[in-house]
Coordinates of N, CA and C and ligand atoms in Angstrom, one line a residue:
X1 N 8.8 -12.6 4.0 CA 8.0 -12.0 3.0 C 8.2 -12.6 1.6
X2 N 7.6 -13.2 0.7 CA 7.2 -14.1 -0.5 C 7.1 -12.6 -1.6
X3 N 7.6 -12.8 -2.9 CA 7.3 -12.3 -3.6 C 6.2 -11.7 -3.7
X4 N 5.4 -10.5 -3.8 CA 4.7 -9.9 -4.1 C 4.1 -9.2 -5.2
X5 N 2.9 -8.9 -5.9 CA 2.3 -8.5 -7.0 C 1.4 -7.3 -6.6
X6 N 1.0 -7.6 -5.4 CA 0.1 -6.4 -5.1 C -0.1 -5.2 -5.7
X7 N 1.1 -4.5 -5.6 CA 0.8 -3.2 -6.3 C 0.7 -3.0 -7.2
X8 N 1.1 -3.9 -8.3 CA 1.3 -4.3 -9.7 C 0.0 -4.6 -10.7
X9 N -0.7 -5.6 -9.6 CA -2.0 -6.2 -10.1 C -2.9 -5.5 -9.8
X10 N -2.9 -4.6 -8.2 CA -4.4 -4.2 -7.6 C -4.4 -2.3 -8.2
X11 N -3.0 -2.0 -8.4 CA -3.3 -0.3 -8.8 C -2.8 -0.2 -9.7
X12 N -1.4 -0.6 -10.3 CA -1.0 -0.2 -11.2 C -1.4 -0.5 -12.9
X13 N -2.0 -1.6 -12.7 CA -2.4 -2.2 -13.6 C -3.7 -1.3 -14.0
X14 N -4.9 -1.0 -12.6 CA -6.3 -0.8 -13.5 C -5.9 0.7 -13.3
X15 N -4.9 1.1 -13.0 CA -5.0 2.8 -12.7 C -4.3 3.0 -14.4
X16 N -3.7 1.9 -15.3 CA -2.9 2.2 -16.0 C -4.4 2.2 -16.9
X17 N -5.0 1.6 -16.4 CA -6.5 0.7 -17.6 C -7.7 2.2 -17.8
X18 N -8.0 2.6 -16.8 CA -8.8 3.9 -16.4 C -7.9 4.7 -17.0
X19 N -6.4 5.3 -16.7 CA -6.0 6.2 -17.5 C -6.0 6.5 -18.8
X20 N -5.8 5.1 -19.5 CA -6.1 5.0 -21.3 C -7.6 5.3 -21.8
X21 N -8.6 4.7 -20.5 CA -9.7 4.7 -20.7 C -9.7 6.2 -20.9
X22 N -9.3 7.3 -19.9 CA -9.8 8.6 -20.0 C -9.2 9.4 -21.0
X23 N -8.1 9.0 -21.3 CA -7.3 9.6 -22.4 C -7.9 9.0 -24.0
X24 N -9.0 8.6 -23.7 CA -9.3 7.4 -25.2 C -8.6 7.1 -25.7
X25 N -7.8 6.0 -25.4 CA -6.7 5.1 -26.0 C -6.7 4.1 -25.3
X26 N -7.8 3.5 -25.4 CA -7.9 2.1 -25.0 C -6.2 1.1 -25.4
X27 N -5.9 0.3 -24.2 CA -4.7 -0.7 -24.6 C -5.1 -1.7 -26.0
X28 N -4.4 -1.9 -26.8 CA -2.7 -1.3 -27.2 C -2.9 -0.2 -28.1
X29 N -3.7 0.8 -28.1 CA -3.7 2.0 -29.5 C -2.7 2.5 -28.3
X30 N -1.9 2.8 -29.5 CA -0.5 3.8 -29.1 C -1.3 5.4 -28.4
X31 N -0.4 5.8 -27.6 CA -1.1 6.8 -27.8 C 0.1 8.5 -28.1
X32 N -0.4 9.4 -28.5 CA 0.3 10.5 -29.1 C 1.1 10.9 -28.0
X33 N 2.2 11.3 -28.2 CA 3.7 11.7 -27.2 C 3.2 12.5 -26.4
X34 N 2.6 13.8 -27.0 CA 2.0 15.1 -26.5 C 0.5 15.3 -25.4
X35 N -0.2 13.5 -25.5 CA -1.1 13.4 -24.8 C -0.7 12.5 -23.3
X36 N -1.4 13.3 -22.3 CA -0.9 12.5 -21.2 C -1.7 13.2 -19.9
X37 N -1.6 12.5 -18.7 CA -2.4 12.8 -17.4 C -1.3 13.1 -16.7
X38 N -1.6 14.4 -15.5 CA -1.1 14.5 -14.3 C -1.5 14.0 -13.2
X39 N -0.5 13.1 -12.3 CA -1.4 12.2 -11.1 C -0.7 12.8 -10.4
X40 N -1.2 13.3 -9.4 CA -0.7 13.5 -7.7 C -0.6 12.4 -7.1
X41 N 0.0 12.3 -6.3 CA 0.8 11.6 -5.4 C 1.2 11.9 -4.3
X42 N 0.6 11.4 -3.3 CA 0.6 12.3 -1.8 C 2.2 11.5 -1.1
X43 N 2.9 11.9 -1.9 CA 4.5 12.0 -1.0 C 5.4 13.1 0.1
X44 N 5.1 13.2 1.3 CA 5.8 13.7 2.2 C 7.4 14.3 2.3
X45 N 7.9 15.3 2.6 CA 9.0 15.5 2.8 C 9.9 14.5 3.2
X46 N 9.7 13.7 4.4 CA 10.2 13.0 4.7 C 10.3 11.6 4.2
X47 N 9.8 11.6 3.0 CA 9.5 10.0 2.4 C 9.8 10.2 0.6
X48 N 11.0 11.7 1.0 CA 10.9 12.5 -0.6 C 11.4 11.4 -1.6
X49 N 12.4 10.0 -1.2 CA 12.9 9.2 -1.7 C 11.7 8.2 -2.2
X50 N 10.6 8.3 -1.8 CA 9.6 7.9 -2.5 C 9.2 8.0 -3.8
X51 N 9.2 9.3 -4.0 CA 8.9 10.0 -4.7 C 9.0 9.6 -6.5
X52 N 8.9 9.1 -7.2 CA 8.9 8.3 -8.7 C 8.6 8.8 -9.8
X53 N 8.9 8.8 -10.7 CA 8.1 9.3 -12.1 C 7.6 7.8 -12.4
X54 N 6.3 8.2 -13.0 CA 5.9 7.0 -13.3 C 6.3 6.1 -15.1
X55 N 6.3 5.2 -15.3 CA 7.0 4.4 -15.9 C 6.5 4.4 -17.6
X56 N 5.6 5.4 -17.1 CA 5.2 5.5 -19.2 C 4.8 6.7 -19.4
X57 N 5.1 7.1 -20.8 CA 4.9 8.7 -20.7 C 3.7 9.3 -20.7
X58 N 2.4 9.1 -20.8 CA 0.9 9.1 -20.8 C 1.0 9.5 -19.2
X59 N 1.7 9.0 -18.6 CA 1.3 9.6 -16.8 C 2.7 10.2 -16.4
X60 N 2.0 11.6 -16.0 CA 3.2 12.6 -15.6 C 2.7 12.8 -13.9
X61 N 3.8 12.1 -13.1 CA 3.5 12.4 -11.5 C 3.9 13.7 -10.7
X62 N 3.2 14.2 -9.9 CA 3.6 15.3 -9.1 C 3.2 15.0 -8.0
X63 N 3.8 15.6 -7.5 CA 4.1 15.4 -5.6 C 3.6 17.2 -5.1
X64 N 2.3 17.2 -4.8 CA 2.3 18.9 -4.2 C 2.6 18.9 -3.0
X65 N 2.9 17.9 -1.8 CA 3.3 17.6 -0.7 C 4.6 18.0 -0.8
X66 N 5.3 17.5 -1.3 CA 7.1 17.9 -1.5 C 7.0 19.5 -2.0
X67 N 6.2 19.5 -3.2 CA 6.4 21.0 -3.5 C 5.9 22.0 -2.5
X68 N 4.8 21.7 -1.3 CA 4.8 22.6 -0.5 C 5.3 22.6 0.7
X69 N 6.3 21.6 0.5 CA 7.4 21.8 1.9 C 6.7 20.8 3.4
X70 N 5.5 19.8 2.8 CA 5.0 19.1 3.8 C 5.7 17.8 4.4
X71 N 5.6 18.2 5.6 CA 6.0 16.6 6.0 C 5.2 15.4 6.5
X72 N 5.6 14.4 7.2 CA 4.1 13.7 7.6 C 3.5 14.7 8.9
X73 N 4.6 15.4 10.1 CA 3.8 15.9 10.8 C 3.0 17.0 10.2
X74 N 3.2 17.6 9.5 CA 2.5 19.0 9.0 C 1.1 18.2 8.5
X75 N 1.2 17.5 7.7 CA 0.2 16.6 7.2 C -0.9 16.2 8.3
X76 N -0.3 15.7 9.5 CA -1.2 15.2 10.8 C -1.5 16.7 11.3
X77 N -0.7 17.3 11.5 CA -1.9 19.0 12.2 C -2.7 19.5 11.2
X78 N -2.2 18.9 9.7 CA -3.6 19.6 9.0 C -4.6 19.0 9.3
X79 N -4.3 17.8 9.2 CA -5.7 17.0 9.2 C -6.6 16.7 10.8
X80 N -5.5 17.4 11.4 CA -6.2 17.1 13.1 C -6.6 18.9 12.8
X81 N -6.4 20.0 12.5 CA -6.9 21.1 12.5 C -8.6 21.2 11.9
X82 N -9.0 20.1 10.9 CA -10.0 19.8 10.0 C -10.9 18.7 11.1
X83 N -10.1 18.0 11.8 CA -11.4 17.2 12.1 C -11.1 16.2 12.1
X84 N -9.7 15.7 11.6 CA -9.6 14.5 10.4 C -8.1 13.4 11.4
X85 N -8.3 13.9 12.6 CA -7.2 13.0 13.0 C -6.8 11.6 13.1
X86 N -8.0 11.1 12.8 CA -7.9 9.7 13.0 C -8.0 9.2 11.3
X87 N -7.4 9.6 10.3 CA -7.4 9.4 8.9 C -6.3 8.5 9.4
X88 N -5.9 7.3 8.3 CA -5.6 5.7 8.5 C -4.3 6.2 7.4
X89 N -3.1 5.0 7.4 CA -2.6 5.5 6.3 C -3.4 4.8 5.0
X90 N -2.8 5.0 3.8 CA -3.3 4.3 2.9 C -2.8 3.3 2.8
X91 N -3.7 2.4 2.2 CA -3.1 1.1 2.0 C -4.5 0.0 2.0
X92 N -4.0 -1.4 1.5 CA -4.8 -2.3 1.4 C -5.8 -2.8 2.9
X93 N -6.5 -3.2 2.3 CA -7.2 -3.9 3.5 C -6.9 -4.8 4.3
X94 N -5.8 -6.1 3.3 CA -5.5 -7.1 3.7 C -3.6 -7.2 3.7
X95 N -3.2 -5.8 4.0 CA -1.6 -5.8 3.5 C -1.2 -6.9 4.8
X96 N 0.2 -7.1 4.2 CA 0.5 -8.1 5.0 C 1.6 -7.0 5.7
X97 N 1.6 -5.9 5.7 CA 2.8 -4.7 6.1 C 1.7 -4.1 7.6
X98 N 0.2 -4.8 7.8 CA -0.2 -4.2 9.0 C 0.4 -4.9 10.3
X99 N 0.2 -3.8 11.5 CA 0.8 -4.0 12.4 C -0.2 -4.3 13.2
X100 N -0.6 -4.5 14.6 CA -1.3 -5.5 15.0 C -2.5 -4.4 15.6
X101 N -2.3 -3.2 15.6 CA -3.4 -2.1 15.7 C -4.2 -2.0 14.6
X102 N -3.7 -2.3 13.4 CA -4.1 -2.4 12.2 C -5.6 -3.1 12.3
X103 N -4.3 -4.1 12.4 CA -5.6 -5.0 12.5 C -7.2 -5.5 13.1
X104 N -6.5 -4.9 14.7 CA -7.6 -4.7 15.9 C -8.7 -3.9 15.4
X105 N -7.9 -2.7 14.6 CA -9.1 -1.6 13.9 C -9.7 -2.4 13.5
X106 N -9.2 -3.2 12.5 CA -10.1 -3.9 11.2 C -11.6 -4.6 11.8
X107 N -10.7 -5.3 12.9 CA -11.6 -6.3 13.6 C -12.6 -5.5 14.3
X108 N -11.8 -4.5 14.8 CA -13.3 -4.3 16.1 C -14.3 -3.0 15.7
X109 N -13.7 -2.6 14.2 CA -14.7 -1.6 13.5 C -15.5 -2.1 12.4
X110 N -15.2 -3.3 11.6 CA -15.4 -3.6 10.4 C -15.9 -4.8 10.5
X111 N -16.9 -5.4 10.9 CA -16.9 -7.1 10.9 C -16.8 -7.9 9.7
X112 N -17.9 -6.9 8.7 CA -17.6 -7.9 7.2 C -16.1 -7.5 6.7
X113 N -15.8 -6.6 7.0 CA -14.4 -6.3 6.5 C -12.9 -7.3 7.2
X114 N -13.6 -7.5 8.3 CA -12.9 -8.2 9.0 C -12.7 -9.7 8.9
X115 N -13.8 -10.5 8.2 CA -14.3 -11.5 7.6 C -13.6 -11.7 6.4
X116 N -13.6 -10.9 5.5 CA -13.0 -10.6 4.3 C -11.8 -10.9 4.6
X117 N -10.3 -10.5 5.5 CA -9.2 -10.6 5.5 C -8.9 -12.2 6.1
X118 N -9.5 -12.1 7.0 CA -10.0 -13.7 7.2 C -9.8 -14.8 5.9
X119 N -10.8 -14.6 5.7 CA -11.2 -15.7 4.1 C -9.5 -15.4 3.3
X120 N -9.3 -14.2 3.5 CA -8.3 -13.9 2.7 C -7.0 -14.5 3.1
X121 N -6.8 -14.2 4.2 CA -5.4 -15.2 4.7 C -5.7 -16.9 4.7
X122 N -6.9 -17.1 4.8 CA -6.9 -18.5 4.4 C -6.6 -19.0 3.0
X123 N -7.1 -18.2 2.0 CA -7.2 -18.4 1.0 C -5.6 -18.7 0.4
X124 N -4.3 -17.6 0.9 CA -3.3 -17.9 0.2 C -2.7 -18.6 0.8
X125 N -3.1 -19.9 1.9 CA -1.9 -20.2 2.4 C -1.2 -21.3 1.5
X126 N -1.8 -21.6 0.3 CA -0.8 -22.6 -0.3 C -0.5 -21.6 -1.5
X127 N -0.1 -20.3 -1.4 CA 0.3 -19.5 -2.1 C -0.4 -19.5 -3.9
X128 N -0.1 -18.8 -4.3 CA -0.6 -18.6 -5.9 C -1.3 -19.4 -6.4
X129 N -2.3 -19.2 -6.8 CA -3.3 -20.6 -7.6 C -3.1 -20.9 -8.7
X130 N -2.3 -19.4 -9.6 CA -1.8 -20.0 -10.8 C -0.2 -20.0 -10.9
X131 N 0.2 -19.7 -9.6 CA 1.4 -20.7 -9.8 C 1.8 -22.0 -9.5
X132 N 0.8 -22.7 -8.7 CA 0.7 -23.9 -8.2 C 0.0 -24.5 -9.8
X133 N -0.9 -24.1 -10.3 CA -1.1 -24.8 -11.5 C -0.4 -24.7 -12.6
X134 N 1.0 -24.2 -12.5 CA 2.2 -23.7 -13.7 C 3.2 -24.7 -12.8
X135 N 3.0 -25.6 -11.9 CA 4.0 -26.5 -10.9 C 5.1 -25.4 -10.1
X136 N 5.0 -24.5 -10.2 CA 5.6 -23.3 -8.8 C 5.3 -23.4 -7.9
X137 N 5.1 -23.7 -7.3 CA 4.9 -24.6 -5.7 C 5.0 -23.4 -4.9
X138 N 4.7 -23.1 -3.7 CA 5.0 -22.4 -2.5 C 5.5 -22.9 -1.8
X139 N 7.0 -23.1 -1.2 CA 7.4 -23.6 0.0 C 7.3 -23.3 1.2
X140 N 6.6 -24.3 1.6 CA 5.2 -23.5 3.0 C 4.8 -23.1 2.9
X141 N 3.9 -22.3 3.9 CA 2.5 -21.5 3.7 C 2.8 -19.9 4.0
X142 N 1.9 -19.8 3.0 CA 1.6 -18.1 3.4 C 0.5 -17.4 4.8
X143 N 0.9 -16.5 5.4 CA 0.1 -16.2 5.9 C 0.8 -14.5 6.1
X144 N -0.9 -13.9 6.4 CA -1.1 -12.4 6.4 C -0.4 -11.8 7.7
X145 N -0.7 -12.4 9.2 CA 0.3 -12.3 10.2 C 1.8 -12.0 10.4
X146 N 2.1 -12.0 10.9 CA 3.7 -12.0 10.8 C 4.1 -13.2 12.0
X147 N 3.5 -13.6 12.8 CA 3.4 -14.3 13.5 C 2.9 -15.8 12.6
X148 N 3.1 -16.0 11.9 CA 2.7 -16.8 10.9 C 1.3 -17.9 11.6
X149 N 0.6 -17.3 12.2 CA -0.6 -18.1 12.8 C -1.8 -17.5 11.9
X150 N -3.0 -17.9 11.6 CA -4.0 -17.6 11.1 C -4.8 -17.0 11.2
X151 N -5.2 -15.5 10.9 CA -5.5 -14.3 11.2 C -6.5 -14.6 11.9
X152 N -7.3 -15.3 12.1 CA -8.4 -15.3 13.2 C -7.6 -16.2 14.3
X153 N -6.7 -16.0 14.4 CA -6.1 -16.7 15.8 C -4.7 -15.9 16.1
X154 N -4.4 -15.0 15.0 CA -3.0 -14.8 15.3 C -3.3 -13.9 17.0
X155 N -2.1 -13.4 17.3 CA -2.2 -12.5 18.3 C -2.2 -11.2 18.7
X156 N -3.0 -11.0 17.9 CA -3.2 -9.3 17.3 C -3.7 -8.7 18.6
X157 N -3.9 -9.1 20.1 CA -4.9 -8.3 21.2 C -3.0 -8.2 21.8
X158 N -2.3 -8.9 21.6 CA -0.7 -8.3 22.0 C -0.4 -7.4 22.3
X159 N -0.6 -6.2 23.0 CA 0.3 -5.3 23.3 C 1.1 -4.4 23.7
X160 N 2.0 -4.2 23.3 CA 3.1 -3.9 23.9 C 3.6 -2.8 24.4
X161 N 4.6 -2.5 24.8 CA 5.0 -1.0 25.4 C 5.4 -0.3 23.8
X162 N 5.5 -1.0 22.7 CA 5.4 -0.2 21.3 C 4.4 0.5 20.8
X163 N 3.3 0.2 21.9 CA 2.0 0.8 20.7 C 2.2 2.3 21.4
X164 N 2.8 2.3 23.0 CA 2.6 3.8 23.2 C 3.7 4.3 22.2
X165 N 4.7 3.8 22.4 CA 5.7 4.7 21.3 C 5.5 4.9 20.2
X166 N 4.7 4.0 19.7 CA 3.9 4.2 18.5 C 3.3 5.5 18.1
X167 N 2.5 5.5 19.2 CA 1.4 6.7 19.6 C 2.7 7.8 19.5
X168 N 3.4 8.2 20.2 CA 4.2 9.1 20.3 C 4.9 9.5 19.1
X169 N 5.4 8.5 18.6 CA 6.3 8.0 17.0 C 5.8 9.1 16.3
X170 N 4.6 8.9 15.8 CA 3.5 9.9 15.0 C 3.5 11.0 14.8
X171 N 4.0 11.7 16.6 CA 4.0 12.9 16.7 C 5.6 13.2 16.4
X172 N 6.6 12.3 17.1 CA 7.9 12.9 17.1 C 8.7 12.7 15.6
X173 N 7.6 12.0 15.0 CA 8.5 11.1 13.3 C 9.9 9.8 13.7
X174 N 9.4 9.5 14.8 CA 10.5 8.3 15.4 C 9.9 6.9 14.7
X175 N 9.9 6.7 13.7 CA 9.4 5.5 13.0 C 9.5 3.8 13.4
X176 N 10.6 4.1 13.4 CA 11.6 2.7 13.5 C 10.7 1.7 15.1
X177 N 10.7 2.3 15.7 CA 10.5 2.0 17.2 C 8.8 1.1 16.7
X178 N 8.0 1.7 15.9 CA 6.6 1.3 15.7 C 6.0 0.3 14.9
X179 N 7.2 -0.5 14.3 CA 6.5 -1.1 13.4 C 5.8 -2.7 13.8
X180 N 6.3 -3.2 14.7 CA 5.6 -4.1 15.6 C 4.5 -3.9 15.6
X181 N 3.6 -2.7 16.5 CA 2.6 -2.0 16.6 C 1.6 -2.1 15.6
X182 N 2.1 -1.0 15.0 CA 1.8 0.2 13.8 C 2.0 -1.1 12.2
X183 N 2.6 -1.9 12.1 CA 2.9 -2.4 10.6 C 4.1 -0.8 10.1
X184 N 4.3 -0.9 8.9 CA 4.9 0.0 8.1 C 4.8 1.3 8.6
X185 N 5.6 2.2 8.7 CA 5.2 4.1 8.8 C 4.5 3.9 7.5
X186 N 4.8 3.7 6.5 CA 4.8 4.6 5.3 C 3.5 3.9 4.5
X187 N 2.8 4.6 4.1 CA 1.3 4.2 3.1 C 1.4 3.6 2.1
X188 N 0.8 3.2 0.9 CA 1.3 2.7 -0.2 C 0.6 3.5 -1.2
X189 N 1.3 3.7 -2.0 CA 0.9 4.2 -3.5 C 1.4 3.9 -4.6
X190 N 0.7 3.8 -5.8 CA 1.1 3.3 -7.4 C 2.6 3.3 -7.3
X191 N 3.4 4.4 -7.5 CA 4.6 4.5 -7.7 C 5.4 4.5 -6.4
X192 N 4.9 4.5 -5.1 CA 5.8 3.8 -4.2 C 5.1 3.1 -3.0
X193 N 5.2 2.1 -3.4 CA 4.7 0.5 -2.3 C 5.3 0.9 -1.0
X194 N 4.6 0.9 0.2 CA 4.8 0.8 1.5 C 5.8 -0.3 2.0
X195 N 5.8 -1.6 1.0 CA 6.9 -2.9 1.3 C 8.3 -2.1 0.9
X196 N 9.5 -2.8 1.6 CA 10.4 -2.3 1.2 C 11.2 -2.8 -0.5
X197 N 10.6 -4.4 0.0 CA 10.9 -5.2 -1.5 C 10.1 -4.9 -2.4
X198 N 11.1 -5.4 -3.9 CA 10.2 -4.7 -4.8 C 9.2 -5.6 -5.4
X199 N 8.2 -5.3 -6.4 CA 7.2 -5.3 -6.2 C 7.5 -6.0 -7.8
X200 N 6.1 -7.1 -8.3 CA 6.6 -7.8 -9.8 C 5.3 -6.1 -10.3
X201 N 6.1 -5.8 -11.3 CA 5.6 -4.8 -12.4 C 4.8 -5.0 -13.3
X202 N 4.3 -4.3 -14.0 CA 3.3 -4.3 -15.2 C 4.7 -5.0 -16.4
X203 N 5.8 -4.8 -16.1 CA 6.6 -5.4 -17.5 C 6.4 -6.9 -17.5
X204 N 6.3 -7.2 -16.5 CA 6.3 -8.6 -15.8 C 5.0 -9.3 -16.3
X205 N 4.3 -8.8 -16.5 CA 2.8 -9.4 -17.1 C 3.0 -8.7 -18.3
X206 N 4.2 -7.6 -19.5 CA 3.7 -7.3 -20.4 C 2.9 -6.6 -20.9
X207 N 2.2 -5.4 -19.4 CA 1.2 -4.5 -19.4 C 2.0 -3.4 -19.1
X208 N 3.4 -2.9 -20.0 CA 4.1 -2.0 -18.9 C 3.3 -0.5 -19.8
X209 N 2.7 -1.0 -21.3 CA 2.1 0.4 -22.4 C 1.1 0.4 -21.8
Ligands
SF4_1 S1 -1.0 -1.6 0.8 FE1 0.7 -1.8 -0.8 S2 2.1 -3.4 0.0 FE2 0.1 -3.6 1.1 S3 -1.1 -5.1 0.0 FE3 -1.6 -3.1 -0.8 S4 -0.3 -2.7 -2.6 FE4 0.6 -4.4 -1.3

């Protein structure tokens, strides 16, 4: 896994841009100590280490999932009591954290979507466009796969005696066993990325106000 920006560029960044927006204080007007937003954050009991304050005082995070004692199963019988069982975790379209069911979804429900990650894994394989034009080079190629073959060829129809445990994983919270399968347990959100490495920040670009 290559350095990563994802979470930094694709949410953190415009969720920080919308939040000044709504608070009227467009970036850089300072804004008053006393003024600020509450964001939920759907963090699980069991992923309580997730859990973050976010990094400027204008955004105050809360977790009603931890505060009401939920876990991911509790979470899956709500959502299978409503209708809602087949709810996806969160996360990007094109994460490179999907697991090969991930993927299959993408493919065999979503064609233009599926096109899109396509174009997409081709697109990085000589990694960053503006770090290759700053002479940062990528050593070797990127790709979306983990099998480092080309998402329209990788081997995503693979599978294994992991996807049942997978299946089962869900129910029993046995994680570890799925991620072959499955990509990541864990979803991604502003203040905690589903990757385990960390992620380059809004300080990093100088957008941390
Ligand atoms: S889901 Fe999270 S880790 Fe995956 S690409 Fe999106 S921001 Fe990055």
């Amino acid at each position: 896994m290559t350095r990563r920006q994802c979470t930094g560029e694709y949410k953190i960044k415009p969720i920080k841009k919308k939040v000044r927006e709504i608070l009227g204080y467009p970036y850089p007007t300072r804004i008053p100590k006393d003024v600020f937003v509450e964001q939920w954050v759907g963090i699980s009991t069991d992923e309580f280490h997730r859990a973050k304050d976010a990094d400027v005082r204008y955004m105050r995070n809360r977790h009603p999932l931890i505060d009401m004692g939920w876990s991911r199963r509790d979470c899956i019988r709500y959502l299978t009591s409503i209708g809602l069982e087949n709810t996806p975790k969160s996360s990007c379209l094109g994460c490179p954290f999907h697991g090969n069911s991930q993927w299959r979804n993408i493919r065999d429900t979503s064609p233009d979507e599926w096109q899109d990650v396509v174009e997409f894994d081709a697109a990085i394989r000589q990694g960053n466009a503006r770090a290759n034009a700053n002479g940062n080079h990528l050593l070797g190629q990127a790709f979306l796969h983990r099998s480092r073959i080309p998402l329209s060829e990788a081997p995503i129809d693979h599978v294994t005696a992991a996807e049942w445990a997978a299946r089962q994983a869900e129910l029993t919270d046995a994680p570890n066993e799925q991620e072959l399968e499955q990509g990541v347990v864990d979803g991604c959100s502003p203040w905690a990325c589903r990757g385990s490495e960390p992620t380059v920040s809004q300080d990093d670009f100088g957008l941390a106000s």
